[in-house]
mmCIF file of C-alpha atoms in Angstrom:
data_model
loop_
_atom_site.group_PDB
_atom_site.id
_atom_site.type_symbol
_atom_site.label_atom_id
_atom_site.label_comp_id
_atom_site.label_asym_id
_atom_site.label_seq_id
_atom_site.Cartn_x
_atom_site.Cartn_y
_atom_site.Cartn_z
ATOM 1 C CA MET A 5 95.123 116.505 112.658
ATOM 2 C CA ALA A 6 93.989 115.014 115.929
ATOM 3 C CA HIS A 7 94.033 111.325 116.853
ATOM 4 C CA LEU A 8 96.138 110.153 113.924
ATOM 5 C CA ARG A 9 97.796 106.855 114.806
ATOM 6 C CA ALA A 10 99.017 105.560 111.440
ATOM 7 C CA VAL A 11 100.520 106.702 108.165
ATOM 8 C CA GLY A 12 100.014 104.910 104.857
ATOM 9 C CA PHE A 13 102.142 105.414 101.792
ATOM 10 C CA ASP A 14 101.912 104.769 98.103
ATOM 11 C CA LEU A 15 105.099 103.094 96.855
ATOM 12 C CA ASP A 16 106.028 104.025 93.258
ATOM 13 C CA GLY A 17 106.606 107.745 92.966
ATOM 14 C CA THR A 18 106.277 108.298 96.713
ATOM 15 C CA LEU A 19 108.762 106.171 98.653
ATOM 16 C CA PHE A 20 110.354 104.454 95.662
ATOM 17 C CA ASP A 21 111.823 106.293 92.656
ATOM 18 C CA HIS A 22 110.177 104.262 89.915
ATOM 19 C CA ARG A 23 110.576 106.954 87.263
ATOM 20 C CA GLY A 24 114.285 107.293 87.893
ATOM 21 C CA ALA A 25 114.857 103.543 87.826
ATOM 22 C CA ALA A 26 112.688 103.073 84.755
ATOM 23 C CA THR A 27 114.414 105.911 82.901
ATOM 24 C CA THR A 28 117.853 104.452 83.572
ATOM 25 C CA GLY A 29 116.725 100.901 82.873
ATOM 26 C CA ALA A 30 114.882 101.746 79.662
ATOM 27 C CA GLY A 31 117.791 103.825 78.383
ATOM 28 C CA ARG A 32 120.245 100.973 78.866
ATOM 29 C CA PHE A 33 117.807 98.454 77.383
ATOM 30 C CA LEU A 34 117.167 100.534 74.264
ATOM 31 C CA GLU A 35 120.886 101.140 73.799
ATOM 32 C CA SER A 36 121.487 97.368 73.964
ATOM 33 C CA LEU A 37 119.113 97.040 70.998
ATOM 34 C CA GLY A 38 120.946 99.701 69.025
ATOM 35 C CA ILE A 39 118.277 102.346 69.560
ATOM 36 C CA PRO A 40 119.562 105.871 70.238
ATOM 37 C CA VAL A 41 118.164 107.166 73.523
ATOM 38 C CA SER A 42 116.152 110.233 72.613
ATOM 39 C CA VAL A 43 113.299 112.243 74.069
ATOM 40 C CA SER A 44 111.030 110.703 71.451
ATOM 41 C CA ALA A 45 112.080 107.120 72.198
ATOM 42 C CA MET A 46 111.706 107.573 75.949
ATOM 43 C CA GLY A 47 108.362 109.275 75.432
ATOM 44 C CA ARG A 48 107.113 106.250 73.508
ATOM 45 C CA TRP A 49 108.382 103.930 76.235
ATOM 46 C CA PHE A 50 106.635 105.723 79.093
ATOM 47 C CA ALA A 51 103.434 106.318 77.135
ATOM 48 C CA ALA A 52 103.197 102.575 76.502
ATOM 49 C CA GLU A 53 104.017 101.809 80.134
ATOM 50 C CA THR A 54 101.222 104.065 81.372
ATOM 51 C CA GLU A 55 98.652 102.834 78.860
ATOM 52 C CA GLN A 56 99.299 99.124 79.337
ATOM 53 C CA PHE A 57 99.592 99.322 83.126
ATOM 54 C CA GLU A 58 96.194 101.032 83.231
ATOM 55 C CA ARG A 59 94.764 98.248 81.066
ATOM 56 C CA TRP A 60 96.106 95.728 83.583
ATOM 57 C CA ARG A 61 94.760 97.788 86.485
ATOM 58 C CA ALA A 62 91.335 97.790 84.822
ATOM 59 C CA GLY A 63 91.418 93.995 84.518
ATOM 60 C CA GLN A 64 91.576 94.030 80.721
ATOM 61 C CA ILE A 65 94.857 92.115 80.377
ATOM 62 C CA SER A 66 97.156 90.042 82.577
ATOM 63 C CA PHE A 67 100.305 91.422 84.169
ATOM 64 C CA PRO A 68 102.630 89.487 81.803
ATOM 65 C CA GLU A 69 100.544 90.593 78.833
ATOM 66 C CA GLN A 70 100.833 94.283 79.711
ATOM 67 C CA ARG A 71 104.602 93.807 79.561
ATOM 68 C CA ARG A 72 104.374 92.187 76.127
ATOM 69 C CA GLU A 73 102.052 94.894 74.867
ATOM 70 C CA ARG A 74 104.560 97.543 75.884
ATOM 71 C CA LEU A 75 107.186 95.950 73.678
ATOM 72 C CA ARG A 76 104.721 95.539 70.799
ATOM 73 C CA ALA A 77 103.797 99.219 71.050
ATOM 74 C CA VAL A 78 107.331 100.589 71.222
ATOM 75 C CA LEU A 79 109.974 98.499 69.501
ATOM 76 C CA PRO A 80 108.560 98.098 65.959
ATOM 77 C CA ALA A 81 107.939 101.860 65.841
ATOM 78 C CA LEU A 82 111.645 102.324 66.599
ATOM 79 C CA GLY A 83 112.714 99.891 63.893
ATOM 80 C CA VAL A 84 113.349 96.836 66.056
ATOM 81 C CA PRO A 85 111.648 93.550 65.114
ATOM 82 C CA ILE A 86 110.086 91.640 67.981
ATOM 83 C CA PRO A 87 109.530 87.911 68.556
ATOM 84 C CA ALA A 88 106.210 86.535 67.378
ATOM 85 C CA ASP A 89 105.729 84.253 70.385
ATOM 86 C CA ASP A 90 105.046 85.128 74.012
ATOM 87 C CA GLY A 91 108.134 83.293 75.225
ATOM 88 C CA GLY A 92 110.404 85.396 73.069
ATOM 89 C CA LEU A 93 108.698 88.594 74.205
ATOM 90 C CA ASP A 94 109.053 87.556 77.836
ATOM 91 C CA GLU A 95 112.778 86.943 77.368
ATOM 92 C CA LEU A 96 113.128 90.344 75.738
ATOM 93 C CA PHE A 97 111.256 92.073 78.541
ATOM 94 C CA ASP A 98 113.453 90.279 81.076
ATOM 95 C CA ALA A 99 116.419 92.087 79.527
ATOM 96 C CA TYR A 100 114.727 95.393 80.358
ATOM 97 C CA ARG A 101 113.612 94.175 83.796
ATOM 98 C CA ARG A 102 117.189 93.331 84.775
ATOM 99 C CA GLN A 103 118.309 96.855 83.899
ATOM 100 C CA TYR A 104 115.322 98.339 85.723
ATOM 101 C CA GLU A 105 115.934 96.319 88.877
ATOM 102 C CA ALA A 106 119.632 97.173 88.841
ATOM 103 C CA SER A 107 118.571 100.826 89.075
ATOM 104 C CA TRP A 108 116.076 100.449 91.940
ATOM 105 C CA ARG A 109 116.375 103.085 94.639
ATOM 106 C CA ALA A 110 114.268 104.717 97.298
ATOM 107 C CA TYR A 111 113.987 108.474 97.399
ATOM 108 C CA PRO A 112 116.729 109.771 99.718
ATOM 109 C CA GLY A 113 114.316 110.932 102.405
ATOM 110 C CA SER A 114 112.147 107.825 102.532
ATOM 111 C CA LEU A 115 113.977 105.709 105.086
ATOM 112 C CA PRO A 116 114.715 108.618 107.477
ATOM 113 C CA LEU A 117 111.025 109.546 107.376
ATOM 114 C CA LEU A 118 109.859 106.011 108.127
ATOM 115 C CA ARG A 119 112.294 105.796 111.012
ATOM 116 C CA ALA A 120 111.135 109.155 112.362
ATOM 117 C CA LEU A 121 107.527 107.979 112.262
ATOM 118 C CA ARG A 122 108.337 104.720 114.007
ATOM 119 C CA VAL A 123 110.201 106.520 116.801
ATOM 120 C CA ARG A 124 107.097 108.653 117.282
ATOM 121 C CA GLY A 125 104.916 105.578 117.651
ATOM 122 C CA TYR A 126 102.966 105.659 114.392
ATOM 123 C CA ARG A 127 101.914 102.483 112.636
ATOM 124 C CA ILE A 128 103.226 102.505 109.050
ATOM 125 C CA GLY A 129 101.749 100.858 105.985
ATOM 126 C CA VAL A 130 102.236 100.706 102.227
ATOM 127 C CA LEU A 131 99.357 100.393 99.763
ATOM 128 C CA THR A 132 100.432 99.797 96.172
ATOM 129 C CA ASN A 133 98.936 98.691 92.878
ATOM 130 C CA GLY A 134 101.199 95.896 91.725
ATOM 131 C CA THR A 135 102.219 92.298 92.162
ATOM 132 C CA GLU A 136 103.161 90.951 95.569
ATOM 133 C CA THR A 137 106.571 89.638 94.578
ATOM 134 C CA GLN A 138 107.828 92.723 92.766
ATOM 135 C CA GLN A 139 106.502 95.342 95.166
ATOM 136 C CA VAL A 140 107.728 93.590 98.301
ATOM 137 C CA ASP A 141 111.079 93.009 96.609
ATOM 138 C CA LYS A 142 111.360 96.750 95.913
ATOM 139 C CA LEU A 143 110.854 97.458 99.607
ATOM 140 C CA ARG A 144 113.304 94.756 100.667
ATOM 141 C CA ARG A 145 116.100 95.699 98.269
ATOM 142 C CA THR A 146 115.879 99.404 99.071
ATOM 143 C CA GLY A 147 115.971 98.786 102.825
ATOM 144 C CA LEU A 148 112.424 100.001 103.446
ATOM 145 C CA LEU A 149 110.679 96.724 104.250
ATOM 146 C CA ASP A 150 111.832 96.458 107.868
ATOM 147 C CA ALA A 151 110.685 100.035 108.490
ATOM 148 C CA VAL A 152 107.001 99.358 107.736
ATOM 149 C CA ASP A 153 104.405 97.300 109.591
ATOM 150 C CA VAL A 154 102.022 96.396 106.757
ATOM 151 C CA VAL A 155 102.324 95.986 102.989
ATOM 152 C CA CYS A 156 99.093 95.763 100.984
ATOM 153 C CA THR A 157 99.608 94.967 97.319
ATOM 154 C CA SER A 158 96.620 94.971 95.016
ATOM 155 C CA GLU A 159 97.463 91.421 93.975
ATOM 156 C CA ARG A 160 97.252 90.145 97.561
ATOM 157 C CA ILE A 161 94.197 92.068 98.747
ATOM 158 C CA GLY A 162 92.264 91.662 95.495
ATOM 159 C CA VAL A 163 91.374 95.319 94.973
ATOM 160 C CA GLN A 164 93.236 98.314 93.572
ATOM 161 C CA LYS A 165 93.470 101.996 94.275
ATOM 162 C CA PRO A 166 91.446 104.180 93.892
ATOM 163 C CA ASP A 167 88.782 101.741 95.144
ATOM 164 C CA ARG A 168 87.975 102.746 98.710
ATOM 165 C CA ARG A 169 88.088 99.086 99.761
ATOM 166 C CA ALA A 170 91.848 99.104 99.223
ATOM 167 C CA PHE A 171 92.236 101.901 101.776
ATOM 168 C CA GLU A 172 89.797 100.244 104.165
ATOM 169 C CA THR A 173 91.874 97.058 103.973
ATOM 170 C CA LEU A 174 95.034 99.015 104.738
ATOM 171 C CA SER A 175 93.509 100.687 107.791
ATOM 172 C CA ALA A 176 92.141 97.361 109.029
ATOM 173 C CA GLU A 177 95.543 95.695 108.737
ATOM 174 C CA LEU A 178 97.122 98.657 110.516
ATOM 175 C CA GLY A 179 94.579 98.258 113.307
ATOM 176 C CA VAL A 180 93.154 101.775 113.060
ATOM 177 C CA GLU A 181 89.988 103.406 111.815
ATOM 178 C CA PRO A 182 90.358 105.183 108.458
ATOM 179 C CA SER A 183 89.929 108.509 110.242
ATOM 180 C CA GLY A 184 93.026 107.705 112.265
ATOM 181 C CA CYS A 185 95.275 107.354 109.225
ATOM 182 C CA LEU A 186 97.107 109.849 107.016
ATOM 183 C CA PHE A 187 97.745 108.573 103.483
ATOM 184 C CA VAL A 188 100.649 109.980 101.484
ATOM 185 C CA GLY A 189 100.974 109.636 97.720
ATOM 186 C CA ASP A 190 101.926 111.298 94.443
ATOM 187 C CA SER A 191 98.581 110.928 92.649
ATOM 188 C CA VAL A 192 95.703 113.288 93.352
ATOM 189 C CA ALA A 193 93.078 110.847 92.075
ATOM 190 C CA HIS A 194 94.496 107.450 93.089
ATOM 191 C CA ASP A 195 96.018 108.472 96.411
ATOM 192 C CA VAL A 196 94.805 111.721 97.943
ATOM 193 C CA GLU A 197 91.195 111.953 96.807
ATOM 194 C CA ALA A 198 90.684 108.197 97.025
ATOM 195 C CA ALA A 199 92.034 108.094 100.585
ATOM 196 C CA ARG A 200 89.764 110.946 101.600
ATOM 197 C CA SER A 201 86.755 109.201 100.070
ATOM 198 C CA ALA A 202 87.547 106.243 102.333
ATOM 199 C CA GLY A 203 87.624 108.467 105.410
ATOM 200 C CA MET A 204 91.383 108.959 105.671
ATOM 201 C CA HIS A 205 93.354 112.183 105.548
ATOM 202 C CA GLY A 206 95.322 112.628 102.317
ATOM 203 C CA LEU A 207 98.627 114.347 101.574
ATOM 204 C CA LEU A 208 100.057 114.924 98.091
ATOM 205 C CA ILE A 209 103.801 114.548 97.515
ATOM 206 C CA ASP A 210 105.546 115.912 94.421
ATOM 207 C CA HIS A 211 109.187 114.851 94.175
ATOM 208 C CA GLY A 212 109.529 116.880 90.992
ATOM 209 C CA ALA A 213 108.919 120.178 92.760
ATOM 210 C CA GLN A 214 112.042 122.313 92.758
ATOM 211 C CA ASP A 215 111.176 124.378 95.804
ATOM 212 C CA GLY A 216 109.379 123.740 99.054
ATOM 213 C CA PRO A 217 109.808 121.486 102.073
ATOM 214 C CA ASP A 218 111.012 117.894 101.867
ATOM 215 C CA MET A 219 108.750 114.873 102.353
ATOM 216 C CA GLU A 220 109.608 114.413 106.028
ATOM 217 C CA THR A 221 108.748 118.024 106.805
ATOM 218 C CA LEU A 222 105.488 117.797 104.861
ATOM 219 C CA VAL A 223 104.390 114.592 106.566
ATOM 220 C CA LEU A 224 105.324 115.623 110.107
ATOM 221 C CA THR A 225 103.679 119.005 109.593
ATOM 222 C CA ALA A 226 100.503 117.317 108.362
ATOM 223 C CA LEU A 227 100.565 115.124 111.458
ATOM 224 C CA GLY A 228 101.113 118.145 113.679
ATOM 225 C CA ASP A 229 104.161 116.366 115.058
ATOM 226 C CA ARG A 230 107.432 118.265 114.715
ATOM 227 C CA ARG A 231 109.237 116.805 117.717
ATOM 228 C CA GLY A 232 112.975 116.476 117.237
#
């Protein structure tokens, strides 16, 4: 790919291991409530997470409310009574959040890749659907924040992926045209296809794949830059 000057990344599922942290955090949280950690219980948890986060992304509910709705959808079905008031639900969710945050981690190859890109002179950005405080804190606590030039959260920029305006904002803040940016993410629709619709190049990453090259190899190959 000629004339690429910048690389943008999704955060959760691409640089940051949200699923791993959420699995560990949810397991510990459910155990603290006396709920056996089972495939069924974890399936309910992640189904509710996906459904309610999408409702927030669509502007149907607030960010705190999507957290409360997750608890309402999961805990009574597992035999655990929940508080009737929002304050009690928020305190209960905080118990999960503490376990989740204690399990935060970047994928092992993330920081080496960002450093390799910086040495090669690429501008580096993150574009993520989420709140400013939480997403920036993820980057800071995993050591990734100092390795990127720009962080665009949907809360700050006022638009979410897959809206092309989110990608246009990222490229503008990186100081490049969309055609000069490669965007890397784990979602075909929200990352790869959306980036391409905005004029960027898109690269799909699948951390669950058992075989194949690592993320650094995939990204540098896509850039046509394999210098040691």
